[in-house]
Amino acid sequence: MPICFDVYIFPREQEFEGEKTFLQLIELFENTSIPLTHRWDSFKIHGTELNRYVFESSKINTTEEIRKYFSRPRRKQPQKYSVGTGLLSNPADLASEEFPDAIAVDVGAWDSDYQYKHHDGYAQIGFFRYYTYWTTHHLPNGDPDPENEAVYERLKYLRTLITEVIEQLDPKSIKVFSDTGWQVPFNSHFTYFANPEVLLEDLEQIRAIFTGETVWNKDAPSFAEYDGPKMSFALNDRRTSEERERLWTSFRDWLPRLPALTPAMISEVWRLEPRQDGLQVSRTENGGALVFGSDNFMNTFVDQVYLEALELAGLYQTED
């Protein structure tokens, strides 16, 4: 099925300005190498009350107009900034009232002390529109869906866009979450780690979930025992029930090895060949890594890179 998803961008510093990040993102969309046209619409500044806007306009629809707005004197308070756009596969679609090939996108960033950010990070790019496919399929007779060629093209553009985000913002991490599960590290389809320490931080978050130190929401199931029906969304509905149980069991068995894991071991994991289950790891020039669950990465997850790191830590413990 087509899915909606978000590209979550995490900062290197605890204090950050949403305005600066927001302007960097819209500049990125203006200058992206992706061969898709776009138009801005629905520019909003969110106030301190949920779903209330300090400013909202559908008439400010160029990057220059948005920049001009930020040059005005105004009252400063913690805020979130967002603007909608539609990525279009053909410039001619701009003259049409309907965009059958459009991908609805929301670009947003927020201040570090913004009250209603709901999650960690400082920016996100949301992709919507349910008739746009991002996952590959097979027909009932087993043949590949002809739409798959377009899916791979979209995934290629997404990889390019995320690479450009890294170059523009130099973030600590980027994670791609679909709307079919919790937004936690093992449910990411694609993760950028600026350095091995970021992967260690992710594993600490996973450990806290499994021990109950972190409760995702008031309805979150306990991870002390495996409960398939209650954990289906937490462990992502796009996994099969067998895959979810195997994932839970693997983390339960290997998380006790986390104290022995070091950044050097993680770097070693990033160099491992051959990969298990189609996992792809590409090193970046700044010492980080881009990790994909597979070539058609919206079909898969990056959880294996965490388990490989824990497994390697266990091997070092055994040798000691």
Short mmCIF file of N, CA and C in Angstrom, two decimals, residues 38-157:
data_model
loop_
_atom_site.label_atom_id
_atom_site.label_comp_id
_atom_site.label_asym_id
_atom_site.label_seq_id
_atom_site.Cartn_x
_atom_site.Cartn_y
_atom_site.Cartn_z
N HIS A 38 8.37 22.39 -7.99
CA HIS A 38 7.53 22.50 -6.81
C HIS A 38 6.97 23.91 -6.71
N ARG A 39 5.96 24.10 -5.87
CA ARG A 39 5.44 25.42 -5.57
C ARG A 39 5.12 25.46 -4.08
N TRP A 40 5.36 26.60 -3.43
CA TRP A 40 5.06 26.76 -2.01
C TRP A 40 3.58 27.13 -1.82
N ASP A 41 3.03 26.70 -0.71
CA ASP A 41 1.69 27.15 -0.32
C ASP A 41 1.52 26.98 1.17
N SER A 42 0.57 27.67 1.76
CA SER A 42 0.20 27.51 3.16
C SER A 42 1.39 27.66 4.11
N PHE A 43 1.98 28.84 4.12
CA PHE A 43 3.07 29.17 5.04
C PHE A 43 2.47 29.48 6.41
N LYS A 44 2.96 28.80 7.45
CA LYS A 44 2.39 28.95 8.80
C LYS A 44 3.48 29.12 9.84
N ILE A 45 3.17 29.91 10.86
CA ILE A 45 3.99 29.96 12.06
C ILE A 45 3.09 29.57 13.23
N HIS A 46 3.44 28.49 13.88
CA HIS A 46 2.62 27.92 14.94
C HIS A 46 2.98 28.58 16.27
N GLY A 47 1.97 28.95 17.05
CA GLY A 47 2.18 29.61 18.32
C GLY A 47 2.31 28.64 19.47
N THR A 48 2.13 29.14 20.68
CA THR A 48 2.30 28.32 21.88
C THR A 48 1.10 27.47 22.21
N GLU A 49 -0.01 27.64 21.47
CA GLU A 49 -1.18 26.79 21.65
C GLU A 49 -1.27 25.83 20.47
N LEU A 50 -1.56 24.58 20.78
CA LEU A 50 -1.59 23.55 19.75
C LEU A 50 -2.63 23.89 18.69
N ASN A 51 -2.23 23.81 17.42
CA ASN A 51 -3.09 24.06 16.27
C ASN A 51 -3.58 25.51 16.18
N ARG A 52 -2.89 26.43 16.86
CA ARG A 52 -3.17 27.86 16.71
C ARG A 52 -1.97 28.51 16.03
N TYR A 53 -2.25 29.40 15.10
CA TYR A 53 -1.17 29.98 14.32
C TYR A 53 -0.97 31.46 14.65
N VAL A 54 0.28 31.84 14.83
CA VAL A 54 0.63 33.24 14.99
C VAL A 54 0.48 33.94 13.64
N PHE A 55 0.78 33.20 12.58
CA PHE A 55 0.69 33.75 11.23
C PHE A 55 0.35 32.61 10.28
N GLU A 56 -0.51 32.89 9.30
CA GLU A 56 -0.87 31.90 8.29
C GLU A 56 -1.22 32.62 7.00
N SER A 57 -0.66 32.16 5.91
CA SER A 57 -0.94 32.79 4.63
C SER A 57 -0.73 31.82 3.48
N SER A 58 -1.68 31.81 2.57
CA SER A 58 -1.52 31.05 1.33
C SER A 58 -1.06 31.95 0.20
N LYS A 59 -0.89 33.25 0.52
CA LYS A 59 -0.47 34.21 -0.49
C LYS A 59 1.05 34.37 -0.55
N ILE A 60 1.72 34.00 0.52
CA ILE A 60 3.18 34.00 0.50
C ILE A 60 3.61 32.67 -0.08
N ASN A 61 3.98 32.66 -1.34
CA ASN A 61 4.22 31.37 -1.99
C ASN A 61 5.52 31.33 -2.80
N THR A 62 6.43 32.24 -2.53
CA THR A 62 7.76 32.13 -3.12
C THR A 62 8.79 32.18 -2.00
N THR A 63 9.94 31.62 -2.26
CA THR A 63 11.00 31.60 -1.25
C THR A 63 11.40 33.02 -0.87
N GLU A 64 11.45 33.93 -1.83
CA GLU A 64 11.82 35.30 -1.55
C GLU A 64 10.81 35.98 -0.64
N GLU A 65 9.51 35.70 -0.84
CA GLU A 65 8.48 36.28 0.03
C GLU A 65 8.60 35.75 1.45
N ILE A 66 8.94 34.48 1.60
CA ILE A 66 9.13 33.91 2.93
C ILE A 66 10.32 34.58 3.61
N ARG A 67 11.41 34.76 2.89
CA ARG A 67 12.58 35.43 3.46
C ARG A 67 12.23 36.86 3.90
N LYS A 68 11.45 37.55 3.08
CA LYS A 68 11.07 38.92 3.41
C LYS A 68 10.25 38.96 4.69
N TYR A 69 9.38 37.95 4.88
CA TYR A 69 8.59 37.92 6.11
C TYR A 69 9.52 37.85 7.33
N PHE A 70 10.54 37.03 7.26
CA PHE A 70 11.43 36.88 8.40
C PHE A 70 12.28 38.13 8.66
N SER A 71 12.36 39.01 7.69
CA SER A 71 13.13 40.25 7.90
C SER A 71 12.32 41.31 8.64
N ARG A 72 11.02 41.07 8.85
CA ARG A 72 10.18 42.04 9.55
C ARG A 72 10.45 42.01 11.06
N PRO A 73 10.31 43.15 11.74
CA PRO A 73 10.34 43.14 13.22
C PRO A 73 9.10 42.40 13.72
N ARG A 74 9.25 41.54 14.70
CA ARG A 74 8.10 40.82 15.23
C ARG A 74 8.41 40.32 16.64
N ARG A 75 7.39 40.01 17.35
CA ARG A 75 7.54 39.49 18.71
C ARG A 75 8.13 38.09 18.64
N LYS A 76 9.17 37.86 19.42
CA LYS A 76 9.84 36.56 19.38
C LYS A 76 9.35 35.67 20.51
N GLN A 77 8.92 34.49 20.18
CA GLN A 77 8.52 33.48 21.16
C GLN A 77 8.82 32.12 20.54
N PRO A 78 8.91 31.06 21.36
CA PRO A 78 9.19 29.74 20.80
C PRO A 78 8.13 29.38 19.75
N GLN A 79 8.57 28.99 18.57
CA GLN A 79 7.64 28.76 17.48
C GLN A 79 8.06 27.58 16.61
N LYS A 80 7.09 27.15 15.81
CA LYS A 80 7.34 26.18 14.77
C LYS A 80 6.98 26.84 13.44
N TYR A 81 7.77 26.58 12.41
CA TYR A 81 7.56 27.17 11.10
C TYR A 81 7.31 26.04 10.10
N SER A 82 6.32 26.20 9.24
CA SER A 82 6.04 25.16 8.26
C SER A 82 5.51 25.76 6.97
N VAL A 83 5.74 25.06 5.89
CA VAL A 83 5.20 25.47 4.60
C VAL A 83 4.93 24.20 3.79
N GLY A 84 3.85 24.22 3.06
CA GLY A 84 3.50 23.07 2.23
C GLY A 84 4.02 23.26 0.82
N THR A 85 4.22 22.15 0.14
CA THR A 85 4.60 22.19 -1.26
C THR A 85 4.14 20.90 -1.92
N GLY A 86 4.07 20.93 -3.22
CA GLY A 86 3.75 19.72 -3.98
C GLY A 86 4.85 19.48 -4.99
N LEU A 87 5.55 18.38 -4.87
CA LEU A 87 6.58 18.05 -5.85
C LEU A 87 5.89 17.48 -7.09
N LEU A 88 6.20 18.04 -8.23
CA LEU A 88 5.52 17.68 -9.47
C LEU A 88 6.50 17.04 -10.44
N SER A 89 6.06 15.96 -11.06
CA SER A 89 6.95 15.23 -11.96
C SER A 89 7.11 15.91 -13.30
N ASN A 90 6.23 16.84 -13.61
CA ASN A 90 6.26 17.48 -14.92
C ASN A 90 5.90 18.95 -14.75
N PRO A 91 6.75 19.88 -15.22
CA PRO A 91 6.43 21.30 -15.06
C PRO A 91 5.08 21.68 -15.64
N ALA A 92 4.63 20.94 -16.65
CA ALA A 92 3.33 21.24 -17.26
C ALA A 92 2.20 21.04 -16.28
N ASP A 93 2.42 20.23 -15.24
CA ASP A 93 1.36 19.98 -14.25
C ASP A 93 0.99 21.25 -13.50
N LEU A 94 1.91 22.22 -13.48
CA LEU A 94 1.63 23.46 -12.76
C LEU A 94 0.42 24.19 -13.35
N ALA A 95 0.16 23.97 -14.64
CA ALA A 95 -0.96 24.64 -15.30
C ALA A 95 -2.27 23.88 -15.12
N SER A 96 -2.19 22.72 -14.49
CA SER A 96 -3.37 21.88 -14.32
C SER A 96 -3.99 22.10 -12.95
N GLU A 97 -5.29 21.89 -12.85
CA GLU A 97 -5.97 22.01 -11.55
C GLU A 97 -5.78 20.77 -10.71
N GLU A 98 -5.41 19.67 -11.33
CA GLU A 98 -5.18 18.43 -10.60
C GLU A 98 -3.76 17.96 -10.90
N PHE A 99 -3.15 17.34 -9.89
CA PHE A 99 -1.77 16.89 -10.03
C PHE A 99 -1.70 15.39 -9.76
N PRO A 100 -2.03 14.56 -10.75
CA PRO A 100 -2.06 13.11 -10.50
C PRO A 100 -0.72 12.53 -10.11
N ASP A 101 0.38 13.20 -10.49
CA ASP A 101 1.70 12.68 -10.15
C ASP A 101 2.36 13.48 -9.03
N ALA A 102 1.59 14.33 -8.37
CA ALA A 102 2.18 15.19 -7.34
C ALA A 102 2.41 14.43 -6.05
N ILE A 103 3.42 14.87 -5.32
CA ILE A 103 3.71 14.33 -4.00
C ILE A 103 3.57 15.48 -3.02
N ALA A 104 2.59 15.42 -2.15
CA ALA A 104 2.38 16.50 -1.19
C ALA A 104 3.46 16.43 -0.11
N VAL A 105 4.07 17.56 0.18
CA VAL A 105 5.19 17.62 1.12
C VAL A 105 4.97 18.78 2.09
N ASP A 106 5.32 18.56 3.35
CA ASP A 106 5.28 19.62 4.35
C ASP A 106 6.68 19.78 4.92
N VAL A 107 7.22 20.99 4.87
CA VAL A 107 8.56 21.28 5.36
C VAL A 107 8.43 22.08 6.65
N GLY A 108 9.04 21.61 7.74
CA GLY A 108 8.89 22.28 9.01
C GLY A 108 10.14 22.27 9.85
N ALA A 109 10.26 23.27 10.72
CA ALA A 109 11.35 23.35 11.70
C ALA A 109 10.83 24.10 12.91
N TRP A 110 11.46 23.91 14.07
CA TRP A 110 10.96 24.54 15.30
C TRP A 110 12.12 24.91 16.21
N ASP A 111 11.84 25.85 17.12
CA ASP A 111 12.84 26.26 18.09
C ASP A 111 13.04 25.17 19.13
N SER A 112 14.21 25.18 19.77
CA SER A 112 14.53 24.12 20.74
C SER A 112 13.59 24.09 21.92
N ASP A 113 12.99 25.25 22.29
CA ASP A 113 12.08 25.29 23.44
C ASP A 113 10.62 25.37 23.02
N TYR A 114 10.33 25.00 21.78
CA TYR A 114 8.94 25.01 21.32
C TYR A 114 8.15 23.93 22.06
N GLN A 115 7.00 24.28 22.59
CA GLN A 115 6.28 23.42 23.53
C GLN A 115 5.67 22.19 22.86
N TYR A 116 5.22 22.33 21.61
CA TYR A 116 4.44 21.25 21.01
C TYR A 116 5.18 20.54 19.88
N LYS A 117 6.49 20.37 20.04
CA LYS A 117 7.21 19.70 18.96
C LYS A 117 6.93 18.19 18.94
N HIS A 118 6.51 17.62 20.08
CA HIS A 118 6.06 16.23 20.16
C HIS A 118 7.15 15.17 20.02
N HIS A 119 8.32 15.55 19.62
CA HIS A 119 9.36 14.55 19.40
C HIS A 119 10.72 15.24 19.44
N ASP A 120 11.79 14.45 19.47
CA ASP A 120 13.11 15.03 19.41
C ASP A 120 13.38 15.53 18.00
N GLY A 121 14.48 16.26 17.86
CA GLY A 121 14.84 16.75 16.54
C GLY A 121 14.58 18.23 16.42
N TYR A 122 14.85 18.76 15.25
CA TYR A 122 14.59 20.18 15.04
C TYR A 122 13.97 20.47 13.69
N ALA A 123 13.73 19.47 12.88
CA ALA A 123 13.10 19.71 11.59
C ALA A 123 12.59 18.38 11.03
N GLN A 124 11.63 18.50 10.11
CA GLN A 124 11.15 17.31 9.44
C GLN A 124 10.59 17.68 8.07
N ILE A 125 10.61 16.70 7.18
CA ILE A 125 10.00 16.83 5.87
C ILE A 125 8.98 15.70 5.76
N GLY A 126 7.71 16.05 5.68
CA GLY A 126 6.66 15.05 5.63
C GLY A 126 6.18 14.82 4.21
N PHE A 127 6.04 13.55 3.83
CA PHE A 127 5.58 13.18 2.49
C PHE A 127 4.20 12.53 2.61
N PHE A 128 3.23 13.04 1.86
CA PHE A 128 1.86 12.58 1.94
C PHE A 128 1.36 12.19 0.54
N ARG A 129 0.08 11.93 0.44
CA ARG A 129 -0.61 11.61 -0.80
C ARG A 129 -0.63 10.10 -1.01
N TYR A 130 -1.74 9.49 -0.64
CA TYR A 130 -1.81 8.03 -0.58
C TYR A 130 -1.75 7.35 -1.93
N TYR A 131 -1.98 8.04 -3.04
CA TYR A 131 -1.90 7.33 -4.30
C TYR A 131 -0.48 7.32 -4.87
N THR A 132 0.47 7.91 -4.16
CA THR A 132 1.86 7.88 -4.60
C THR A 132 2.57 6.73 -3.89
N TYR A 133 3.07 5.76 -4.65
CA TYR A 133 3.68 4.58 -4.06
C TYR A 133 5.17 4.80 -3.77
N TRP A 134 5.59 4.31 -2.60
CA TRP A 134 6.99 4.38 -2.19
C TRP A 134 7.54 2.98 -1.89
N THR A 135 6.70 1.98 -1.95
CA THR A 135 7.14 0.61 -1.69
C THR A 135 6.89 -0.25 -2.93
N THR A 136 7.78 -1.19 -3.17
CA THR A 136 7.63 -2.06 -4.34
C THR A 136 6.62 -3.17 -4.05
N HIS A 137 6.01 -3.68 -5.11
CA HIS A 137 4.95 -4.66 -4.97
C HIS A 137 5.12 -5.79 -5.98
N HIS A 138 4.37 -6.86 -5.77
CA HIS A 138 4.24 -7.93 -6.75
C HIS A 138 2.77 -8.19 -7.01
N LEU A 139 2.44 -8.52 -8.23
CA LEU A 139 1.07 -8.84 -8.59
C LEU A 139 0.69 -10.21 -8.02
N PRO A 140 -0.61 -10.53 -7.96
CA PRO A 140 -1.04 -11.83 -7.39
C PRO A 140 -0.36 -13.03 -8.04
N ASN A 141 0.02 -12.91 -9.31
CA ASN A 141 0.67 -14.05 -9.98
C ASN A 141 2.18 -14.08 -9.73
N GLY A 142 2.67 -13.14 -8.92
CA GLY A 142 4.08 -13.12 -8.56
C GLY A 142 4.95 -12.20 -9.39
N ASP A 143 4.40 -11.65 -10.47
CA ASP A 143 5.17 -10.74 -11.31
C ASP A 143 5.34 -9.39 -10.61
N PRO A 144 6.47 -8.70 -10.87
CA PRO A 144 6.65 -7.37 -10.29
C PRO A 144 5.59 -6.40 -10.82
N ASP A 145 5.14 -5.52 -9.97
CA ASP A 145 4.18 -4.50 -10.38
C ASP A 145 4.88 -3.53 -11.33
N PRO A 146 4.27 -3.19 -12.48
CA PRO A 146 4.89 -2.22 -13.39
C PRO A 146 5.18 -0.88 -12.72
N GLU A 147 4.44 -0.55 -11.65
CA GLU A 147 4.65 0.70 -10.93
C GLU A 147 6.00 0.73 -10.23
N ASN A 148 6.62 -0.45 -10.03
CA ASN A 148 7.88 -0.51 -9.28
C ASN A 148 8.97 0.37 -9.89
N GLU A 149 9.00 0.48 -11.20
CA GLU A 149 10.01 1.32 -11.83
C GLU A 149 9.91 2.76 -11.35
N ALA A 150 8.66 3.25 -11.23
CA ALA A 150 8.45 4.61 -10.71
C ALA A 150 8.82 4.69 -9.24
N VAL A 151 8.57 3.62 -8.48
CA VAL A 151 8.92 3.59 -7.06
C VAL A 151 10.43 3.75 -6.88
N TYR A 152 11.21 2.99 -7.66
CA TYR A 152 12.66 3.09 -7.54
C TYR A 152 13.15 4.48 -7.90
N GLU A 153 12.48 5.12 -8.87
CA GLU A 153 12.87 6.48 -9.24
C GLU A 153 12.61 7.44 -8.08
N ARG A 154 11.46 7.29 -7.40
CA ARG A 154 11.15 8.14 -6.25
C ARG A 154 12.15 7.91 -5.12
N LEU A 155 12.50 6.63 -4.89
CA LEU A 155 13.45 6.33 -3.83
C LEU A 155 14.83 6.92 -4.13
N LYS A 156 15.20 6.92 -5.39
CA LYS A 156 16.47 7.54 -5.79
C LYS A 156 16.44 9.03 -5.49
N TYR A 157 15.32 9.69 -5.80
CA TYR A 157 15.19 11.12 -5.51
C TYR A 157 15.24 11.37 -4.01
#
